[in-house]
mmCIF file of C-alpha atoms in Angstrom:
data_model
loop_
_atom_site.group_PDB
_atom_site.id
_atom_site.type_symbol
_atom_site.label_atom_id
_atom_site.label_comp_id
_atom_site.label_asym_id
_atom_site.label_seq_id
_atom_site.Cartn_x
_atom_site.Cartn_y
_atom_site.Cartn_z
ATOM 1 C CA UNK A 37 0.000 0.000 0.000
ATOM 2 C CA UNK A 38 1.314 3.449 -0.957
ATOM 3 C CA UNK A 39 1.881 5.968 1.828
ATOM 4 C CA UNK A 40 -1.054 8.226 0.970
ATOM 5 C CA UNK A 41 -3.478 5.309 0.802
ATOM 6 C CA UNK A 42 -2.196 4.034 4.146
ATOM 7 C CA UNK A 43 -2.679 7.449 5.762
ATOM 8 C CA UNK A 44 -6.271 7.447 4.504
ATOM 9 C CA UNK A 45 -6.843 3.867 5.684
ATOM 10 C CA UNK A 46 -5.500 4.739 9.129
ATOM 11 C CA UNK A 47 -7.936 7.651 9.411
ATOM 12 C CA UNK A 48 -5.302 10.367 9.436
ATOM 13 C CA UNK A 49 -6.455 12.503 6.520
ATOM 14 C CA UNK A 50 -9.580 14.635 6.815
ATOM 15 C CA UNK A 51 -9.329 17.113 3.909
ATOM 16 C CA UNK A 52 -6.963 18.046 1.103
ATOM 17 C CA UNK A 53 -6.919 20.753 -1.549
ATOM 18 C CA UNK A 54 -5.257 18.934 -4.463
ATOM 19 C CA UNK A 55 -5.514 15.215 -3.783
ATOM 20 C CA UNK A 56 -3.821 13.775 -6.861
ATOM 21 C CA UNK A 57 -0.903 16.192 -6.628
ATOM 22 C CA UNK A 58 -0.486 15.609 -2.882
ATOM 23 C CA UNK A 59 -0.714 11.849 -3.338
ATOM 24 C CA UNK A 60 2.066 11.895 -5.942
ATOM 25 C CA UNK A 61 4.148 14.317 -3.887
ATOM 26 C CA UNK A 62 4.264 12.293 -0.675
ATOM 27 C CA UNK A 63 4.278 8.842 -2.278
ATOM 28 C CA UNK A 64 7.435 9.783 -4.193
ATOM 29 C CA UNK A 65 9.094 11.423 -1.179
ATOM 30 C CA UNK A 66 9.119 14.875 -2.766
ATOM 31 C CA UNK A 67 7.311 16.798 -0.046
ATOM 32 C CA UNK A 68 8.960 19.343 2.201
ATOM 33 C CA UNK A 69 6.129 19.793 4.656
ATOM 34 C CA UNK A 70 5.561 21.588 7.915
ATOM 35 C CA UNK A 71 3.401 21.196 10.998
ATOM 36 C CA UNK A 72 3.196 23.968 13.574
ATOM 37 C CA UNK A 73 3.274 23.594 17.357
ATOM 38 C CA UNK A 74 2.305 26.526 19.586
ATOM 39 C CA UNK A 75 4.467 26.523 22.748
ATOM 40 C CA UNK A 76 1.643 26.937 25.259
ATOM 41 C CA UNK A 77 3.276 24.538 27.766
ATOM 42 C CA UNK A 78 6.746 23.140 28.477
ATOM 43 C CA UNK A 79 5.825 19.682 27.187
ATOM 44 C CA UNK A 80 4.000 18.163 24.255
ATOM 45 C CA UNK A 81 1.020 15.974 25.143
ATOM 46 C CA UNK A 82 -0.714 13.041 23.466
ATOM 47 C CA UNK A 83 -2.907 15.427 21.503
ATOM 48 C CA UNK A 84 0.243 16.400 19.581
ATOM 49 C CA UNK A 85 1.230 12.793 19.053
ATOM 50 C CA UNK A 86 -0.911 12.254 15.962
ATOM 51 C CA UNK A 87 0.909 15.091 14.213
ATOM 52 C CA UNK A 88 4.302 13.763 15.315
ATOM 53 C CA UNK A 89 3.290 10.334 14.070
ATOM 54 C CA UNK A 90 2.403 11.723 10.643
ATOM 55 C CA UNK A 91 5.779 13.470 10.464
ATOM 56 C CA UNK A 92 7.541 10.225 11.394
ATOM 57 C CA UNK A 93 5.657 8.200 8.775
ATOM 58 C CA UNK A 94 6.195 10.740 6.016
ATOM 59 C CA UNK A 95 9.892 11.102 6.816
ATOM 60 C CA UNK A 96 10.326 7.316 6.540
ATOM 61 C CA UNK A 97 8.961 7.586 2.987
ATOM 62 C CA UNK A 98 11.656 10.118 2.066
ATOM 63 C CA UNK A 99 9.777 13.354 2.683
ATOM 64 C CA UNK A 100 11.389 16.177 4.671
ATOM 65 C CA UNK A 101 9.548 17.477 7.759
ATOM 66 C CA UNK A 102 9.775 20.999 9.101
ATOM 67 C CA UNK A 103 8.769 21.241 12.759
ATOM 68 C CA UNK A 104 7.629 24.830 13.158
ATOM 69 C CA UNK A 105 7.649 26.027 16.752
ATOM 70 C CA UNK A 106 5.383 29.036 17.104
ATOM 71 C CA UNK A 107 7.530 31.389 19.126
ATOM 72 C CA UNK A 108 6.041 34.293 17.167
ATOM 73 C CA UNK A 109 2.418 33.199 16.796
ATOM 74 C CA UNK A 110 2.547 32.138 20.440
ATOM 75 C CA UNK A 111 2.799 35.833 21.290
ATOM 76 C CA UNK A 112 -0.729 36.222 19.861
ATOM 77 C CA UNK A 113 -2.490 32.930 20.633
ATOM 78 C CA UNK A 114 -4.532 30.734 18.324
ATOM 79 C CA UNK A 115 -8.304 31.375 18.705
ATOM 80 C CA UNK A 116 -9.146 27.990 17.108
ATOM 81 C CA UNK A 117 -11.214 25.792 19.404
ATOM 82 C CA UNK A 118 -11.343 28.514 22.059
ATOM 83 C CA UNK A 119 -14.290 30.171 23.751
ATOM 84 C CA UNK A 120 -12.038 32.671 25.519
ATOM 85 C CA UNK A 121 -8.780 34.458 24.887
ATOM 86 C CA UNK A 122 -5.556 32.625 25.704
ATOM 87 C CA UNK A 123 -3.381 33.922 28.527
ATOM 88 C CA UNK A 124 -0.503 36.098 27.346
ATOM 89 C CA UNK A 125 2.913 34.460 27.811
ATOM 90 C CA UNK A 126 6.227 36.193 28.347
ATOM 91 C CA UNK A 127 9.023 35.909 25.787
ATOM 92 C CA UNK A 128 11.109 33.982 28.323
ATOM 93 C CA UNK A 129 8.335 31.419 28.891
ATOM 94 C CA UNK A 130 7.835 30.915 25.167
ATOM 95 C CA UNK A 131 11.574 30.430 24.573
ATOM 96 C CA UNK A 132 11.780 27.890 27.414
ATOM 97 C CA UNK A 133 8.800 25.947 26.058
ATOM 98 C CA UNK A 134 10.313 25.933 22.557
ATOM 99 C CA UNK A 135 13.525 24.373 23.873
ATOM 100 C CA UNK A 136 11.535 21.656 25.659
ATOM 101 C CA UNK A 137 9.643 20.883 22.444
ATOM 102 C CA UNK A 138 12.888 20.440 20.511
ATOM 103 C CA UNK A 139 14.146 17.742 22.865
ATOM 104 C CA UNK A 140 10.887 15.804 22.742
ATOM 105 C CA UNK A 141 10.440 15.988 18.967
ATOM 106 C CA UNK A 142 13.891 14.510 18.436
ATOM 107 C CA UNK A 143 12.566 11.180 19.701
ATOM 108 C CA UNK A 144 10.273 10.904 16.700
ATOM 109 C CA UNK A 145 12.002 12.816 13.939
ATOM 110 C CA UNK A 146 15.530 12.512 12.577
ATOM 111 C CA UNK A 147 16.909 16.050 12.553
ATOM 112 C CA UNK A 148 20.293 15.113 11.109
ATOM 113 C CA UNK A 149 21.523 17.210 8.195
ATOM 114 C CA UNK A 150 19.158 17.192 5.234
ATOM 115 C CA UNK A 151 16.580 14.943 6.945
ATOM 116 C CA UNK A 152 14.425 17.494 8.766
ATOM 117 C CA UNK A 153 14.367 21.069 10.003
ATOM 118 C CA UNK A 154 13.241 22.702 13.198
ATOM 119 C CA UNK A 155 12.475 26.407 12.915
ATOM 120 C CA UNK A 156 10.910 29.088 15.086
ATOM 121 C CA UNK A 157 8.604 31.581 13.407
ATOM 122 C CA UNK A 158 9.736 34.248 15.867
ATOM 123 C CA UNK A 159 12.846 34.466 13.665
ATOM 124 C CA UNK A 160 10.841 36.143 10.896
ATOM 125 C CA UNK A 161 7.555 37.291 12.446
ATOM 126 C CA UNK A 162 9.242 39.399 15.132
ATOM 127 C CA UNK A 163 11.136 41.307 12.444
ATOM 128 C CA UNK A 164 8.072 42.252 10.402
ATOM 129 C CA UNK A 165 7.194 45.902 9.926
ATOM 130 C CA UNK A 166 3.470 46.333 10.485
ATOM 131 C CA UNK A 167 2.891 48.720 7.590
ATOM 132 C CA UNK A 168 4.859 46.503 5.202
ATOM 133 C CA UNK A 169 2.878 43.462 6.358
ATOM 134 C CA UNK A 170 -0.428 45.241 5.764
ATOM 135 C CA UNK A 171 0.623 46.230 2.265
ATOM 136 C CA UNK A 172 2.189 42.906 1.297
ATOM 137 C CA UNK A 173 -0.148 40.436 2.994
ATOM 138 C CA UNK A 174 -3.218 42.248 4.328
ATOM 139 C CA UNK A 175 -4.399 43.140 0.836
ATOM 140 C CA UNK A 176 -4.727 39.423 0.025
ATOM 141 C CA UNK A 177 -7.292 38.724 2.756
ATOM 142 C CA UNK A 178 -11.028 39.419 2.755
ATOM 143 C CA UNK A 179 -12.384 40.310 6.177
ATOM 144 C CA UNK A 180 -15.781 38.895 5.164
ATOM 145 C CA UNK A 181 -14.199 35.534 4.324
ATOM 146 C CA UNK A 182 -12.139 35.540 7.514
ATOM 147 C CA UNK A 183 -15.221 36.087 9.667
ATOM 148 C CA UNK A 184 -16.885 33.085 8.050
ATOM 149 C CA UNK A 185 -14.026 30.848 9.192
ATOM 150 C CA UNK A 186 -14.927 28.399 11.968
ATOM 151 C CA UNK A 187 -11.916 29.439 14.047
ATOM 152 C CA UNK A 188 -13.416 32.949 14.368
ATOM 153 C CA UNK A 189 -17.133 32.119 14.419
ATOM 154 C CA UNK A 190 -17.075 30.489 17.836
ATOM 155 C CA UNK A 191 -15.185 33.436 19.338
ATOM 156 C CA UNK A 192 -17.508 36.127 17.960
ATOM 157 C CA UNK A 193 -20.203 35.594 20.594
ATOM 158 C CA UNK A 194 -17.895 36.363 23.530
ATOM 159 C CA UNK A 195 -15.760 38.832 21.657
ATOM 160 C CA UNK A 196 -12.849 38.346 19.277
ATOM 161 C CA UNK A 197 -9.884 40.592 19.993
ATOM 162 C CA UNK A 198 -8.056 42.313 17.147
ATOM 163 C CA UNK A 199 -4.907 40.607 18.452
ATOM 164 C CA UNK A 200 -6.416 37.147 17.804
ATOM 165 C CA UNK A 201 -7.892 38.282 14.495
ATOM 166 C CA UNK A 202 -4.348 38.635 13.183
ATOM 167 C CA UNK A 203 -3.509 34.971 13.877
ATOM 168 C CA UNK A 204 -4.699 33.713 10.477
ATOM 169 C CA UNK A 205 -2.534 36.279 8.695
ATOM 170 C CA UNK A 206 0.503 35.310 10.779
ATOM 171 C CA UNK A 207 0.040 31.583 10.139
ATOM 172 C CA UNK A 208 -0.525 32.195 6.436
ATOM 173 C CA UNK A 209 2.652 34.248 6.322
ATOM 174 C CA UNK A 210 4.559 31.315 7.851
ATOM 175 C CA UNK A 211 3.747 29.111 4.858
ATOM 176 C CA UNK A 212 4.460 31.936 2.413
ATOM 177 C CA UNK A 213 7.850 32.595 4.040
ATOM 178 C CA UNK A 214 8.912 28.935 4.231
ATOM 179 C CA UNK A 215 7.718 28.282 0.674
ATOM 180 C CA UNK A 216 10.147 30.926 -0.560
ATOM 181 C CA UNK A 217 13.074 30.309 1.802
ATOM 182 C CA UNK A 218 12.945 26.582 2.620
ATOM 183 C CA UNK A 219 11.176 25.074 -0.375
ATOM 184 C CA UNK A 220 8.198 24.072 1.788
ATOM 185 C CA UNK A 221 5.481 22.864 -0.608
ATOM 186 C CA UNK A 222 2.999 21.241 1.762
ATOM 187 C CA UNK A 223 1.414 22.238 5.070
ATOM 188 C CA UNK A 224 -0.279 19.853 7.494
ATOM 189 C CA UNK A 225 -2.409 20.458 10.555
ATOM 190 C CA UNK A 226 -5.557 19.613 12.455
ATOM 191 C CA UNK A 227 -8.931 20.067 10.838
ATOM 192 C CA UNK A 228 -9.563 23.044 13.142
ATOM 193 C CA UNK A 229 -6.732 24.744 11.248
ATOM 194 C CA UNK A 230 -8.341 24.355 7.820
ATOM 195 C CA UNK A 231 -9.233 28.034 7.346
ATOM 196 C CA UNK A 232 -5.782 29.190 8.440
ATOM 197 C CA UNK A 233 -4.124 26.684 6.128
ATOM 198 C CA UNK A 234 -6.233 27.671 3.137
ATOM 199 C CA UNK A 235 -5.180 31.248 3.863
ATOM 200 C CA UNK A 236 -1.529 30.257 3.471
ATOM 201 C CA UNK A 237 -2.114 28.400 0.208
ATOM 202 C CA UNK A 238 -4.166 31.278 -1.188
ATOM 203 C CA UNK A 239 -1.533 33.835 -0.152
ATOM 204 C CA UNK A 240 1.198 31.949 -2.029
ATOM 205 C CA UNK A 241 -0.889 31.613 -5.153
ATOM 206 C CA UNK A 242 -2.019 35.252 -5.137
ATOM 207 C CA UNK A 243 1.473 36.611 -4.537
ATOM 208 C CA UNK A 244 3.447 34.169 -6.675
ATOM 209 C CA UNK A 245 0.951 33.050 -9.288
ATOM 210 C CA UNK A 246 -1.840 30.488 -9.498
ATOM 211 C CA UNK A 247 0.564 27.727 -10.473
ATOM 212 C CA UNK A 248 2.636 28.121 -7.319
ATOM 213 C CA UNK A 249 3.401 24.655 -5.975
ATOM 214 C CA UNK A 250 1.715 24.735 -2.571
ATOM 215 C CA UNK A 251 -0.840 22.372 -1.105
ATOM 216 C CA UNK A 252 -2.614 21.644 2.170
ATOM 217 C CA UNK A 253 -3.561 18.517 4.040
ATOM 218 C CA UNK A 254 -5.313 18.213 7.386
ATOM 219 C CA UNK A 255 -5.412 15.586 10.088
ATOM 220 C CA UNK A 256 -8.288 14.474 12.306
ATOM 221 C CA UNK A 257 -6.930 16.376 15.278
ATOM 222 C CA UNK A 258 -9.968 18.217 16.597
ATOM 223 C CA UNK A 259 -12.327 15.285 17.049
ATOM 224 C CA UNK A 260 -9.690 12.658 17.742
ATOM 225 C CA UNK A 261 -6.165 13.778 18.588
ATOM 226 C CA UNK A 262 -7.041 16.774 20.732
ATOM 227 C CA UNK A 263 -9.678 14.752 22.562
ATOM 228 C CA UNK A 264 -6.957 12.220 23.320
ATOM 229 C CA UNK A 265 -4.793 14.933 24.808
ATOM 230 C CA UNK A 266 -6.744 15.333 28.028
ATOM 231 C CA UNK A 267 -8.334 13.271 30.763
ATOM 232 C CA UNK A 268 -10.467 14.290 33.720
ATOM 233 C CA UNK A 269 -7.232 14.908 35.639
ATOM 234 C CA UNK A 270 -5.702 17.098 32.932
ATOM 235 C CA UNK A 271 -3.287 16.594 30.072
ATOM 236 C CA UNK A 272 -1.370 13.380 29.395
ATOM 237 C CA UNK A 273 2.138 14.652 28.771
ATOM 238 C CA UNK A 274 4.988 13.128 26.779
ATOM 239 C CA UNK A 275 7.458 14.380 29.396
ATOM 240 C CA UNK A 276 8.060 11.507 31.878
ATOM 241 C CA UNK A 277 8.485 14.048 34.676
ATOM 242 C CA UNK A 278 4.875 15.160 34.134
ATOM 243 C CA UNK A 279 3.305 11.817 33.186
ATOM 244 C CA UNK A 280 5.304 8.746 34.191
ATOM 245 C CA UNK A 281 5.723 5.891 31.669
ATOM 246 C CA UNK A 282 3.437 3.768 33.852
ATOM 247 C CA UNK A 283 0.735 6.457 33.961
ATOM 248 C CA UNK A 284 1.132 6.917 30.200
ATOM 249 C CA UNK A 285 0.736 3.156 29.685
ATOM 250 C CA UNK A 286 -2.310 3.037 31.949
ATOM 251 C CA UNK A 287 -3.965 5.913 30.094
ATOM 252 C CA UNK A 288 -3.952 3.905 26.879
ATOM 253 C CA UNK A 289 -4.720 0.623 28.651
ATOM 254 C CA UNK A 290 -7.922 2.187 30.033
ATOM 255 C CA UNK A 291 -9.065 3.903 26.842
ATOM 256 C CA UNK A 292 -12.715 3.509 25.826
ATOM 257 C CA UNK A 293 -13.527 0.277 24.018
ATOM 258 C CA UNK A 294 -14.864 2.180 21.009
ATOM 259 C CA UNK A 295 -11.570 4.060 20.556
ATOM 260 C CA UNK A 296 -9.196 1.097 20.852
ATOM 261 C CA UNK A 297 -8.921 0.001 17.217
ATOM 262 C CA UNK A 298 -9.157 3.589 16.002
ATOM 263 C CA UNK A 299 -6.093 4.488 18.082
ATOM 264 C CA UNK A 300 -4.218 1.379 16.970
ATOM 265 C CA UNK A 301 -4.747 2.462 13.360
ATOM 266 C CA UNK A 302 -3.915 6.127 13.845
ATOM 267 C CA UNK A 303 -1.065 5.998 16.324
ATOM 268 C CA UNK A 304 0.863 2.722 16.006
ATOM 269 C CA UNK A 305 2.751 0.812 13.341
ATOM 270 C CA UNK A 306 0.709 -2.351 13.910
ATOM 271 C CA UNK A 307 -0.187 -3.619 10.398
ATOM 272 C CA UNK A 308 -3.711 -2.771 9.281
ATOM 273 C CA UNK A 309 -4.419 -6.408 8.414
ATOM 274 C CA UNK A 310 -3.626 -7.411 11.993
ATOM 275 C CA UNK A 311 -5.868 -4.663 13.379
ATOM 276 C CA UNK A 312 -8.708 -5.720 11.068
ATOM 277 C CA UNK A 313 -8.707 -9.182 12.657
ATOM 278 C CA UNK A 314 -9.640 -7.520 15.973
ATOM 279 C CA UNK A 315 -12.815 -5.814 14.739
ATOM 280 C CA UNK A 316 -15.168 -8.290 16.465
ATOM 281 C CA UNK A 317 -13.159 -8.609 19.681
ATOM 282 C CA UNK A 318 -14.926 -8.053 22.980
ATOM 283 C CA UNK A 319 -14.188 -8.450 26.673
ATOM 284 C CA UNK A 320 -10.861 -10.106 27.443
ATOM 285 C CA UNK A 321 -9.895 -10.185 23.767
ATOM 286 C CA UNK A 322 -10.378 -6.435 23.473
ATOM 287 C CA UNK A 323 -8.269 -6.011 26.611
ATOM 288 C CA UNK A 324 -5.428 -7.689 24.691
ATOM 289 C CA UNK A 325 -5.824 -5.054 21.987
ATOM 290 C CA UNK A 326 -5.668 -2.332 24.644
ATOM 291 C CA UNK A 327 -2.499 -3.869 26.084
ATOM 292 C CA UNK A 328 -0.969 -3.881 22.608
ATOM 293 C CA UNK A 329 -1.924 -0.230 22.097
ATOM 294 C CA UNK A 330 -0.522 0.803 25.490
ATOM 295 C CA UNK A 331 2.716 -1.131 24.982
ATOM 296 C CA UNK A 332 3.379 0.129 21.438
ATOM 297 C CA UNK A 333 2.788 3.771 22.325
ATOM 298 C CA UNK A 334 4.801 3.640 25.555
ATOM 299 C CA UNK A 335 7.662 2.055 23.623
ATOM 300 C CA UNK A 336 7.486 4.757 20.971
ATOM 301 C CA UNK A 337 7.221 7.721 23.356
ATOM 302 C CA UNK A 338 9.605 6.430 26.035
ATOM 303 C CA UNK A 339 11.471 3.210 25.149
ATOM 304 C CA UNK A 340 10.958 -0.554 25.107
ATOM 305 C CA UNK A 341 12.431 -1.029 28.583
ATOM 306 C CA UNK A 342 9.968 1.427 30.130
ATOM 307 C CA UNK A 343 7.129 -0.148 28.160
ATOM 308 C CA UNK A 344 8.005 -3.617 29.487
ATOM 309 C CA UNK A 345 8.259 -2.314 33.070
ATOM 310 C CA UNK A 346 4.915 -0.523 32.788
ATOM 311 C CA UNK A 347 3.272 -3.615 31.301
ATOM 312 C CA UNK A 348 4.640 -5.873 34.045
ATOM 313 C CA UNK A 349 3.569 -3.460 36.782
ATOM 314 C CA UNK A 350 0.071 -3.129 35.334
ATOM 315 C CA UNK A 351 -0.335 -6.908 35.102
ATOM 316 C CA UNK A 352 0.940 -7.409 38.654
ATOM 317 C CA UNK A 353 -1.398 -4.791 40.070
ATOM 318 C CA UNK A 354 -4.331 -6.269 38.187
ATOM 319 C CA UNK A 355 -3.582 -9.687 39.662
ATOM 320 C CA UNK A 356 -3.234 -8.223 43.165
ATOM 321 C CA UNK A 357 0.578 -8.405 43.306
ATOM 322 C CA UNK A 358 2.105 -5.089 44.346
ATOM 323 C CA UNK A 359 5.363 -4.404 42.500
ATOM 324 C CA UNK A 360 6.779 -1.470 44.466
ATOM 325 C CA UNK A 361 9.993 -1.367 42.405
ATOM 326 C CA UNK A 362 8.254 -0.322 39.179
ATOM 327 C CA UNK A 363 5.346 1.510 40.759
ATOM 328 C CA UNK A 364 4.916 5.188 39.803
ATOM 329 C CA UNK A 365 6.165 7.384 42.626
ATOM 330 C CA UNK A 366 6.292 10.988 43.770
ATOM 331 C CA UNK A 367 9.024 12.510 45.909
ATOM 332 C CA UNK A 368 7.719 14.547 48.833
ATOM 333 C CA UNK A 369 10.043 17.295 50.046
ATOM 334 C CA UNK A 370 10.524 18.083 53.771
ATOM 335 C CA UNK A 371 9.056 21.531 53.085
ATOM 336 C CA UNK A 372 5.706 19.882 52.345
ATOM 337 C CA UNK A 373 5.539 18.516 55.887
ATOM 338 C CA UNK A 374 4.115 20.347 58.900
ATOM 339 C CA UNK A 375 5.440 19.266 62.299
ATOM 340 C CA UNK A 376 6.912 16.163 60.703
ATOM 341 C CA UNK A 377 3.779 14.944 58.946
ATOM 342 C CA UNK A 378 1.422 15.554 56.010
ATOM 343 C CA UNK A 379 -2.335 15.077 55.915
ATOM 344 C CA UNK A 380 -3.666 12.253 53.750
ATOM 345 C CA UNK A 381 -5.819 14.647 51.741
ATOM 346 C CA UNK A 382 -2.822 16.872 50.983
ATOM 347 C CA UNK A 383 -0.726 13.840 50.079
ATOM 348 C CA UNK A 384 -3.345 12.545 47.626
ATOM 349 C CA UNK A 385 -3.307 15.944 45.913
ATOM 350 C CA UNK A 386 0.519 16.103 45.956
ATOM 351 C CA UNK A 387 0.827 12.758 44.155
ATOM 352 C CA UNK A 388 -2.018 13.698 41.755
ATOM 353 C CA UNK A 389 -4.408 10.969 42.843
ATOM 354 C CA UNK A 390 -6.883 13.790 43.491
ATOM 355 C CA UNK A 391 -7.229 17.226 41.954
ATOM 356 C CA UNK A 392 -8.210 18.964 45.195
ATOM 357 C CA UNK A 393 -8.679 18.374 48.924
ATOM 358 C CA UNK A 394 -12.412 18.188 48.305
ATOM 359 C CA UNK A 395 -12.010 15.408 45.758
ATOM 360 C CA UNK A 396 -9.565 13.637 48.093
ATOM 361 C CA UNK A 397 -12.100 13.802 50.939
ATOM 362 C CA UNK A 398 -14.779 12.272 48.675
ATOM 363 C CA UNK A 399 -12.409 9.386 47.975
ATOM 364 C CA UNK A 400 -11.430 8.791 51.603
ATOM 365 C CA UNK A 401 -14.843 8.912 53.304
ATOM 366 C CA UNK A 402 -16.360 5.844 51.542
ATOM 367 C CA UNK A 403 -13.136 3.846 51.941
ATOM 368 C CA UNK A 404 -11.729 4.158 48.411
ATOM 369 C CA UNK A 405 -8.191 4.880 49.675
ATOM 370 C CA UNK A 406 -5.709 2.546 51.366
ATOM 371 C CA UNK A 407 -2.369 3.410 52.973
ATOM 372 C CA UNK A 408 0.218 0.612 53.049
ATOM 373 C CA UNK A 409 -2.542 -1.938 52.555
ATOM 374 C CA UNK A 410 -4.882 -0.555 55.242
ATOM 375 C CA UNK A 411 -8.142 1.122 54.255
ATOM 376 C CA UNK A 412 -8.436 4.666 55.661
ATOM 377 C CA UNK A 413 -11.778 6.453 56.083
ATOM 378 C CA UNK A 414 -10.685 9.332 58.335
ATOM 379 C CA UNK A 415 -10.010 12.541 56.317
ATOM 380 C CA UNK A 416 -7.852 13.807 59.227
ATOM 381 C CA UNK A 417 -5.440 10.876 58.931
ATOM 382 C CA UNK A 418 -1.779 11.956 58.617
ATOM 383 C CA UNK A 419 1.361 10.311 57.257
ATOM 384 C CA UNK A 420 4.512 10.805 59.307
ATOM 385 C CA UNK A 421 8.008 11.647 58.153
ATOM 386 C CA UNK A 422 9.216 8.204 59.268
ATOM 387 C CA UNK A 423 6.562 6.494 57.145
ATOM 388 C CA UNK A 424 7.584 8.555 54.114
ATOM 389 C CA UNK A 425 11.259 7.663 54.598
ATOM 390 C CA UNK A 426 10.297 4.005 54.164
ATOM 391 C CA UNK A 427 7.947 4.811 51.315
ATOM 392 C CA UNK A 428 4.146 4.934 51.577
ATOM 393 C CA UNK A 429 2.053 2.941 49.106
ATOM 394 C CA UNK A 430 -1.264 4.595 48.350
ATOM 395 C CA UNK A 431 -4.088 2.748 46.634
ATOM 396 C CA UNK A 432 -7.094 4.450 45.044
ATOM 397 C CA UNK A 433 -9.988 2.239 44.112
ATOM 398 C CA UNK A 434 -9.147 -1.276 42.959
ATOM 399 C CA UNK A 435 -6.282 -0.735 40.538
ATOM 400 C CA UNK A 436 -4.524 2.609 41.008
ATOM 401 C CA UNK A 437 -1.313 2.440 43.087
ATOM 402 C CA UNK A 438 1.183 5.193 43.794
ATOM 403 C CA UNK A 439 4.212 5.392 46.062
ATOM 404 C CA UNK A 440 5.121 8.514 48.038
ATOM 405 C CA UNK A 441 8.656 8.786 49.374
ATOM 406 C CA UNK A 442 10.537 11.505 51.235
ATOM 407 C CA UNK A 443 13.148 13.211 49.093
#
């Protein structure tokens, strides 16, 4: 199966502008394509993983990825998918987040000479003269058409700032700039970015002629990938300091039944024929598919050793065997103690087994929490410094274990 057909079969392509041309371009390894990442945090999360996976697949077929870190557009904030305005970040925060992104992306993409590029749009956007931009780019955009774009429609009710209104122009300029300077002939992004991406393609063709070699392709990121990026507890990060390999594994192991095969197709390298044999699986058989999904993704994001450890720990905990050596843990600092102890509610929040003291209390009262194998129902229960030196094993519900240890 050719690359383009496989991407379609795996559910990765939502829309394209010039299908036959794009198909030929990427199947023959002739695409220099970019995907943008806004540095709104200091780690990528699983919602970004679908885009990283596409870059990895396309690079294997000989195409050249450009990972565009939005140091410049991050100063404005993308209104897509938002009902309110994003918080303004400092230049220092954006630069720090960009550096973190670079390290994480290198796990998926080969950035050796000639294989891929990593660029920051602050390098050109921050140098733009506003009047020159209005004359060169602003004249190519219709305000009426912009307001019809989905990314702006949903913000109009609560108020769309002029700052955010400029985001489409900035993103379009990115493609225009990289087309001319880096030979970028294809842009990729989530289907919530469709209007912004069309703006870039149209800008190139209006400025450089209708035959300018520039195309667009979108991924199912709004309905699928971005939904995958968050749980009730918050984001699932690719940084092991934020989401441990075990927690990452467990996230995928506990995914909804209906999403299991979809995620295997979109996110792993498991052959499609093998996945198709699982379409009628239920119960324990489907659990095997979830284990495969969790293992493959943990191996890809972390490494095979961490994937094996996470798998073994999960199986041991499921069977009732506590494997403290590979259990996820949190280090508690002496500063978090008061008079040589910490309350159970505070500890549950500190190790992220609860989002707040109120949620922790609701877990403790009915007996859903155990400390070192003993069920605790008293919200005033405290853990001493001596207990933490030995390591305290917390259990939430039937399957969730976490170790707290004094650092």
